[in-house]
PDB file of C-alpha atoms in Angstrom:
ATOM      1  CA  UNK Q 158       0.000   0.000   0.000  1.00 42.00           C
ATOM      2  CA  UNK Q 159       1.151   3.596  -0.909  1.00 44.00           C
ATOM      3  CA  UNK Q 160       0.381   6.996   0.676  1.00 50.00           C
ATOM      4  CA  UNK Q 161       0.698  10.047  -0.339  1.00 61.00           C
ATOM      5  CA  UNK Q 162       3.066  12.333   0.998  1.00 81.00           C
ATOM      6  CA  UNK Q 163       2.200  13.848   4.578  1.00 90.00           C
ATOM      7  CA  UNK Q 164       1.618  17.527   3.244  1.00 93.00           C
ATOM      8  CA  UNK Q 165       4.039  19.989   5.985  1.00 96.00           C
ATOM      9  CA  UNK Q 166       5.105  23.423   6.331  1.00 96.00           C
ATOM     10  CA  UNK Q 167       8.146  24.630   8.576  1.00 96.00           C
ATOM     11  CA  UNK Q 168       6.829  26.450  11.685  1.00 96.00           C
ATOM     12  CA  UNK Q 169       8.735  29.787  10.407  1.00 95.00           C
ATOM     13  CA  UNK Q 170       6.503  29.707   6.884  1.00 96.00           C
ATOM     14  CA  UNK Q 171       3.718  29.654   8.726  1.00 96.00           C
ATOM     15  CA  UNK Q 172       1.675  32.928   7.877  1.00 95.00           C
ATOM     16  CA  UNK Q 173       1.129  35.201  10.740  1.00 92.00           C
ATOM     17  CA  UNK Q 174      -2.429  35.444  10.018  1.00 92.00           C
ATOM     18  CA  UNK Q 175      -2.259  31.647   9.174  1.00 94.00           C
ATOM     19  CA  UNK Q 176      -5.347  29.202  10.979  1.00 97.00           C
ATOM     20  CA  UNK Q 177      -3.306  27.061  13.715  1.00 97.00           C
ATOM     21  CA  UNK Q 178      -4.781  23.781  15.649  1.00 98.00           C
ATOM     22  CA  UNK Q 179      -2.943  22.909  18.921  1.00 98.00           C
ATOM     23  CA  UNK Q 180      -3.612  19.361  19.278  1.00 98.00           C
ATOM     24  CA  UNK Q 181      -1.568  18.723  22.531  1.00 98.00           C
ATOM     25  CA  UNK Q 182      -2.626  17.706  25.932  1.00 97.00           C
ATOM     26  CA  UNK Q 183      -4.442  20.952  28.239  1.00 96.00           C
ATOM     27  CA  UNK Q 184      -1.347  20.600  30.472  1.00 95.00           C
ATOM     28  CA  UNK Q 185       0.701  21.207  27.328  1.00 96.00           C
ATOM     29  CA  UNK Q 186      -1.238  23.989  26.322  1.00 96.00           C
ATOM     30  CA  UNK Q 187      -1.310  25.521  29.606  1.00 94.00           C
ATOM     31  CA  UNK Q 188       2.194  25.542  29.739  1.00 93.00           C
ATOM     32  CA  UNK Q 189       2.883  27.613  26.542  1.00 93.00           C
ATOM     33  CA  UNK Q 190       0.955  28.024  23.198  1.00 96.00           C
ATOM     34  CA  UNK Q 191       0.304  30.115  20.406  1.00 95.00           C
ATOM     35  CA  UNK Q 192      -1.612  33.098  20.499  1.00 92.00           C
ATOM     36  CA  UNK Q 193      -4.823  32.727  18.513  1.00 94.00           C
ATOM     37  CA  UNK Q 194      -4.540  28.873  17.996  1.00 96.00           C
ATOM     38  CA  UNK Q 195      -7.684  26.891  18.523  1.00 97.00           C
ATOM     39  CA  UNK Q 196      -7.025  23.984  20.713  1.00 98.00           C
ATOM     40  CA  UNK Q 197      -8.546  20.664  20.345  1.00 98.00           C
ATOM     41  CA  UNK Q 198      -6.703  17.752  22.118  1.00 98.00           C
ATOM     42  CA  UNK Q 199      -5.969  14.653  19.186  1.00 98.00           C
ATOM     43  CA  UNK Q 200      -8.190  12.059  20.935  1.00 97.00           C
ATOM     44  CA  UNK Q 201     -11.498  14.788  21.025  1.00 98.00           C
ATOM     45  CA  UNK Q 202     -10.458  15.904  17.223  1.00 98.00           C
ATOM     46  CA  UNK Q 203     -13.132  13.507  15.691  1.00 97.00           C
ATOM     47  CA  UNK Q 204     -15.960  14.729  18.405  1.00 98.00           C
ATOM     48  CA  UNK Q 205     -15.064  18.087  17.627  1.00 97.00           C
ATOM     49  CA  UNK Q 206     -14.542  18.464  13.897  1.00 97.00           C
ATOM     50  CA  UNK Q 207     -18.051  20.741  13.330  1.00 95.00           C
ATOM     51  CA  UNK Q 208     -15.931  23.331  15.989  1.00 96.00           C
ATOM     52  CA  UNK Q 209     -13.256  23.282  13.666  1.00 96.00           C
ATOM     53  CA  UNK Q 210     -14.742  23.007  10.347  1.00 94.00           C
ATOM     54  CA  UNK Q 211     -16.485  25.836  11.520  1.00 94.00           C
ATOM     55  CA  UNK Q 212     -13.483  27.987  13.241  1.00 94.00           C
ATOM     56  CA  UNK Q 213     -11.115  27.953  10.224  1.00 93.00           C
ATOM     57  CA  UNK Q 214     -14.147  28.678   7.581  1.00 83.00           C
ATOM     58  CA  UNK Q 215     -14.413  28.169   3.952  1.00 81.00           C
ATOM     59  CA  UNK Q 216     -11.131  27.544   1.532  1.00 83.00           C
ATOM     60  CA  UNK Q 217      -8.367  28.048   4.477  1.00 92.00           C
ATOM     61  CA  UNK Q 218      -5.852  25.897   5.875  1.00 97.00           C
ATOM     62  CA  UNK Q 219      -5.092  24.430   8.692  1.00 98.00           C
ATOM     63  CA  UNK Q 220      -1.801  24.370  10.168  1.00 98.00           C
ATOM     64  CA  UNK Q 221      -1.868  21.528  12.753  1.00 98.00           C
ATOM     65  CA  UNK Q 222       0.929  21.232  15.636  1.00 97.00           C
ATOM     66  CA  UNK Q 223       1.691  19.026  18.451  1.00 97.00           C
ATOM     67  CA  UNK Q 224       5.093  19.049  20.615  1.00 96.00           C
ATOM     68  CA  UNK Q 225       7.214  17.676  17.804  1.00 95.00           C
ATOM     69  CA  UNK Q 226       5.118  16.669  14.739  1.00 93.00           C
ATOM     70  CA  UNK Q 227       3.981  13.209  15.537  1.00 94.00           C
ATOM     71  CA  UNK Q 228       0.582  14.120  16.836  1.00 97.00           C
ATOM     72  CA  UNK Q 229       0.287  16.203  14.318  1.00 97.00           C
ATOM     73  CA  UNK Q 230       1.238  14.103  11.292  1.00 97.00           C
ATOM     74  CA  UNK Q 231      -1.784  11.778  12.245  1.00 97.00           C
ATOM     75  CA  UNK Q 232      -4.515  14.692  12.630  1.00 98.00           C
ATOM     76  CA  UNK Q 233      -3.358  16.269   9.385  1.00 97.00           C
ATOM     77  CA  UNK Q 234      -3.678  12.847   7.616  1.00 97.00           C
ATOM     78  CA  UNK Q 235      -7.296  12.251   9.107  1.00 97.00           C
ATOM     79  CA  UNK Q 236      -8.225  16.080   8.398  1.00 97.00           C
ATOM     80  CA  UNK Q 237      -6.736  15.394   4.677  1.00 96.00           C
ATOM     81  CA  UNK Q 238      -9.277  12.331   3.782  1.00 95.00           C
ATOM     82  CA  UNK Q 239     -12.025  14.104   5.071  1.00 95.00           C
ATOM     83  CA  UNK Q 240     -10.991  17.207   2.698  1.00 94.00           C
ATOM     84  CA  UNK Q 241      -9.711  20.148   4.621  1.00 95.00           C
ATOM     85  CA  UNK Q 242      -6.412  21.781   3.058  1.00 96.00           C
ATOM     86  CA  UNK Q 243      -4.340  20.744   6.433  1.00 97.00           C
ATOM     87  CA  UNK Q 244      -0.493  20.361   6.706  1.00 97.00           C
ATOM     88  CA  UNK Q 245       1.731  19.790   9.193  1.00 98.00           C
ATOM     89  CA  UNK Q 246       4.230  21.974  11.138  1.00 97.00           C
ATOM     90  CA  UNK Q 247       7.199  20.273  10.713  1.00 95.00           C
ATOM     91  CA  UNK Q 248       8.635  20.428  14.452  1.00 95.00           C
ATOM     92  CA  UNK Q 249       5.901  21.404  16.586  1.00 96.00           C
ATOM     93  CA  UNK Q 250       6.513  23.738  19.095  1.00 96.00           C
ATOM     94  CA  UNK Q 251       9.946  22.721  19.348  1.00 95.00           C
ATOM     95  CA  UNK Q 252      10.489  24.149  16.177  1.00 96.00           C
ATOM     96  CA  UNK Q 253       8.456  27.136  16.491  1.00 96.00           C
ATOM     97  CA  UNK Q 254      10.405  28.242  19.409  1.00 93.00           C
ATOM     98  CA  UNK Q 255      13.196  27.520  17.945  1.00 95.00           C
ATOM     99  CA  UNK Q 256      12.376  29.958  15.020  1.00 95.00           C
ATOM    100  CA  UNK Q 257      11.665  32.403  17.377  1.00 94.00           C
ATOM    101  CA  UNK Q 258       7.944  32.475  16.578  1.00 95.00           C
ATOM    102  CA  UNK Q 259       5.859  34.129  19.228  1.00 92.00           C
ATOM    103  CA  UNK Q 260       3.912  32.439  22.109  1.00 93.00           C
ATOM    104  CA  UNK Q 261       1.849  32.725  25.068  1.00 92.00           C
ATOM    105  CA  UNK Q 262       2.956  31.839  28.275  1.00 81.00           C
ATOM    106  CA  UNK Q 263       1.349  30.208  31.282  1.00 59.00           C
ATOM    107  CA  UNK Q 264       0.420  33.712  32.470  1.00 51.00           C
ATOM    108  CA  UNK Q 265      -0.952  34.852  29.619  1.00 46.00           C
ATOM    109  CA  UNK Q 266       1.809  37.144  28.415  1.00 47.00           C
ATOM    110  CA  UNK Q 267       4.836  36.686  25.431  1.00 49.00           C
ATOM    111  CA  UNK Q 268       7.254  36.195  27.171  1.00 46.00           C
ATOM    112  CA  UNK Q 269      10.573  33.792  26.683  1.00 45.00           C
ATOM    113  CA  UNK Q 270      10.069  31.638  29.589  1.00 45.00           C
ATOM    114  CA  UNK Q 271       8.642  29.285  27.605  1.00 45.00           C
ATOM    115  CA  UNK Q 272       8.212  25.437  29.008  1.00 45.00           C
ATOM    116  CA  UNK Q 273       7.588  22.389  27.523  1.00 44.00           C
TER     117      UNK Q 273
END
């Protein structure tokens, strides 16, 4: 059996104005995420795809990120076959950090005391 390639995007060509989904834990989240993301943890992403069919609207895509990509990989695939334009950041938040893209700390505010 073949697939097709897992469509993915390096977290520092992600638009600014680009549609994220978080699909880490809530402690994850809690600890550090980006600004504007809608989070839906993987294992509710099937219960809740009418939220998020509905949050990123008509003809835009959704950038999905975990930790380091391997959450990820799977919801883009699954959001893929049902038809959404989804790709993966490459890296999670691991790599988002590392490009120096901007988060939201556990009290709210950008700062660089970022945890994972």
């Amino acid at each position: 059996m073949h697939f097709a390639q897992l469509p993915q995007v390096e977290a520092a060509a992600v638009p600014a104005d680009g549609f994220l989904l978080d699909v880490r834990e809530d402690d994850e989240w809690a600890a550090g995420h980006v600004e504007g993301a809608l989070h839906i943890p993987m294992g509710q992403v099937v219960a809740r795809f009418g939220e998020l069919t509905e949050s990123v609207g008509e003809g835009h895509r959704v950038h999905v990120m975990c930790r380091v990509g391997g959450r990820s990989a799977q919801v883009t695939q699954y959001l893929v076959a049902q038809g959404l334009d989804a790709v993966n950041v490459d890296g999670g938040m691991l790599a988002w950090e590392a490009a120096g893209r901007p988060m939201v700390g556990r009290e709210g505010t950008a700062d660089g005391a970022f945890v994972l």
